PDB file of C-alpha atoms in Angstrom:
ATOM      1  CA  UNK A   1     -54.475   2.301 -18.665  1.00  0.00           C
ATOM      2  CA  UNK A   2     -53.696  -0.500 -16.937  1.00  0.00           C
ATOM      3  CA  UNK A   3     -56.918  -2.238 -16.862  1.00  0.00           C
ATOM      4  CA  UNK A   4     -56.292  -1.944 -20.959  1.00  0.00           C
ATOM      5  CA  UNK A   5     -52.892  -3.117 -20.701  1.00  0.00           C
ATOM      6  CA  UNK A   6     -54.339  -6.598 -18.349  1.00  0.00           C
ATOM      7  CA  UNK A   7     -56.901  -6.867 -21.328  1.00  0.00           C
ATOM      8  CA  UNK A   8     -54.318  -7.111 -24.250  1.00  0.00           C
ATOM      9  CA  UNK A   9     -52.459  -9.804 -22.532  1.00  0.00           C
ATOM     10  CA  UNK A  10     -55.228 -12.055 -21.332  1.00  0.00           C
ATOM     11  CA  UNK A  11     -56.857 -11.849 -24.907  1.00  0.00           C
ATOM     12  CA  UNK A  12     -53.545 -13.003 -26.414  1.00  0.00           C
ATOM     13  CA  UNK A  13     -53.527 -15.962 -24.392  1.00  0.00           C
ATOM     14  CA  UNK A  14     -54.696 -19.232 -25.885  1.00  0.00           C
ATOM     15  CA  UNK A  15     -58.424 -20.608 -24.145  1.00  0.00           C
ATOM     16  CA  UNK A  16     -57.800 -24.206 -25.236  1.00  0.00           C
ATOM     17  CA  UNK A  17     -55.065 -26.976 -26.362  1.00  0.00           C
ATOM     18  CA  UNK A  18     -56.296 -26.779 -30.004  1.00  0.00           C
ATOM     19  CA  UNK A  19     -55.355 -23.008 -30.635  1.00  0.00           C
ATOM     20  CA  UNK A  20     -51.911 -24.395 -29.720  1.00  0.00           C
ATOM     21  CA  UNK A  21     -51.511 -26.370 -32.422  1.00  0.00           C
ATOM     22  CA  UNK A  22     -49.253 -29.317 -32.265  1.00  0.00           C
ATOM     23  CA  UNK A  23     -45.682 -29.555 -30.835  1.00  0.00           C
ATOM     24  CA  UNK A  24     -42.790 -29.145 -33.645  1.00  0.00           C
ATOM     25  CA  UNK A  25     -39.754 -31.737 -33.019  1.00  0.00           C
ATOM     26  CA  UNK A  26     -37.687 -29.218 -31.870  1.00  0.00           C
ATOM     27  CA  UNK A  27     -39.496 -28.686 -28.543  1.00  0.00           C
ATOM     28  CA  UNK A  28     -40.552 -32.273 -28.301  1.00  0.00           C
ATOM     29  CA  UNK A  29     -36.283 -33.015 -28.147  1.00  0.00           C
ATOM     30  CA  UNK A  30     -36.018 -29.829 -26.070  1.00  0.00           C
ATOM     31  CA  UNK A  31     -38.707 -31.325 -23.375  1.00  0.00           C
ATOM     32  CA  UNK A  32     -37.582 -35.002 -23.609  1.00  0.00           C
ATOM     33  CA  UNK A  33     -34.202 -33.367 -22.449  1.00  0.00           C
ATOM     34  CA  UNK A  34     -35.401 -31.751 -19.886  1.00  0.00           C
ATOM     35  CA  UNK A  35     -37.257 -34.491 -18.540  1.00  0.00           C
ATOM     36  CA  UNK A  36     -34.384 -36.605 -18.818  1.00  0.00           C
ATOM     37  CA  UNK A  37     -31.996 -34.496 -16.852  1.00  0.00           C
ATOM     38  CA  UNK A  38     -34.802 -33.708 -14.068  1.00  0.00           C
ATOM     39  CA  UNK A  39     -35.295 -37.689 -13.690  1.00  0.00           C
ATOM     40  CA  UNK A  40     -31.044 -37.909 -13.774  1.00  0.00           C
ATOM     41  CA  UNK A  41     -31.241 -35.185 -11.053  1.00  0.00           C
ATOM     42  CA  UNK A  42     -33.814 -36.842  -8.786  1.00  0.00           C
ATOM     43  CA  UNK A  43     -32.278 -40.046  -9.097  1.00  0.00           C
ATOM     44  CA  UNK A  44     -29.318 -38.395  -7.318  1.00  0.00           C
ATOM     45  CA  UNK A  45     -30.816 -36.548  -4.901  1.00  0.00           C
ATOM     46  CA  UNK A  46     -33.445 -40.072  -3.778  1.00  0.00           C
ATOM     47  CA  UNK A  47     -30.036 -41.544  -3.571  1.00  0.00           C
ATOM     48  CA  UNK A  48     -28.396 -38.269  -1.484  1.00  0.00           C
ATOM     49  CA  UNK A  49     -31.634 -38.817   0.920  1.00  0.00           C
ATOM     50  CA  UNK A  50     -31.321 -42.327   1.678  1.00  0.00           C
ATOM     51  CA  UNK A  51     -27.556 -41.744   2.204  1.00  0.00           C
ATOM     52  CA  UNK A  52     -28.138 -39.364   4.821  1.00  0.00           C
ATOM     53  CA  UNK A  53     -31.129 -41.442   6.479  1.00  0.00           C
ATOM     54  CA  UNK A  54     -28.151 -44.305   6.701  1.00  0.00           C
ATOM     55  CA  UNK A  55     -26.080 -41.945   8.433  1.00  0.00           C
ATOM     56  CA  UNK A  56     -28.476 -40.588  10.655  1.00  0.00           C
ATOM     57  CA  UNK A  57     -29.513 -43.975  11.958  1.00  0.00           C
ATOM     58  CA  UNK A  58     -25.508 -45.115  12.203  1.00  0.00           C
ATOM     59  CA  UNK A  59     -25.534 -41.776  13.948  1.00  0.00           C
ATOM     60  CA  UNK A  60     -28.033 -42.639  16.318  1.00  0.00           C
ATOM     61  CA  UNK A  61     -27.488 -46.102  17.055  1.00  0.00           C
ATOM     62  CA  UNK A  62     -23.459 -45.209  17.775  1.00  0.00           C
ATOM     63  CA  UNK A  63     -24.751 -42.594  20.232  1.00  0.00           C
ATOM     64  CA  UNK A  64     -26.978 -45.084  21.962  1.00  0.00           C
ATOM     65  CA  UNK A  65     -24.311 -47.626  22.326  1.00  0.00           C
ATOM     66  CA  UNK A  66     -22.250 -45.280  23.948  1.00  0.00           C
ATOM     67  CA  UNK A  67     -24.532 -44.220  26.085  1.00  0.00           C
ATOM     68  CA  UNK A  68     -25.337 -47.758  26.885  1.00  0.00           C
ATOM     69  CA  UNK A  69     -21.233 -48.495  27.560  1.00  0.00           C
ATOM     70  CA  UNK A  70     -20.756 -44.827  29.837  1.00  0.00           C
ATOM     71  CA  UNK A  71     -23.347 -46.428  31.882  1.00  0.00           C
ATOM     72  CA  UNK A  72     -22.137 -49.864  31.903  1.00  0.00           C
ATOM     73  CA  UNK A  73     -18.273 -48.210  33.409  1.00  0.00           C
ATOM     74  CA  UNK A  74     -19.671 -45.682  35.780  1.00  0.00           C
ATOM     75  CA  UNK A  75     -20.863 -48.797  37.878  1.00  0.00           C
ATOM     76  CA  UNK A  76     -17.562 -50.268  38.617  1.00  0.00           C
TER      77      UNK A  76
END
């Protein structure tokens, strides 16, 4: 039954771009949407990244200086 059931859905697949058939408008608007939100969203999340590379290197570099300046008044 199932092997039947596997059958029927693979042969209503399309094989090829042609049995397709073109686009209408409606899902050409739909996708350009899309595509413009997802590039809206990964332009804020490139500049999320970067922000929190900044930090971690202000991090870093504040944490070095310190340890730099602990050493520097343990000597006297």
């Amino acid at each position: 039954m199932k092997e039947r059931i596997v059958a029927e859905t693979v042969a209503s697949f399309p094989k090829s771009l042609t049995e397709v058939g073109p686009q209408s408008a409606v899902g050409v608007n739909a996708t350009g949407g899309a595509a413009a939100v997802l590039e809206n969203v990964n332009a804020r999340i490139g500049r999320y990244r970067w922000t929190i590379c900044a930090l971690l290197f202000f991090a870093a570099t504040i944490n070095y200086v310190d340890r730099q300046v602990i050493g520097i008044l343990s000597r006297h």
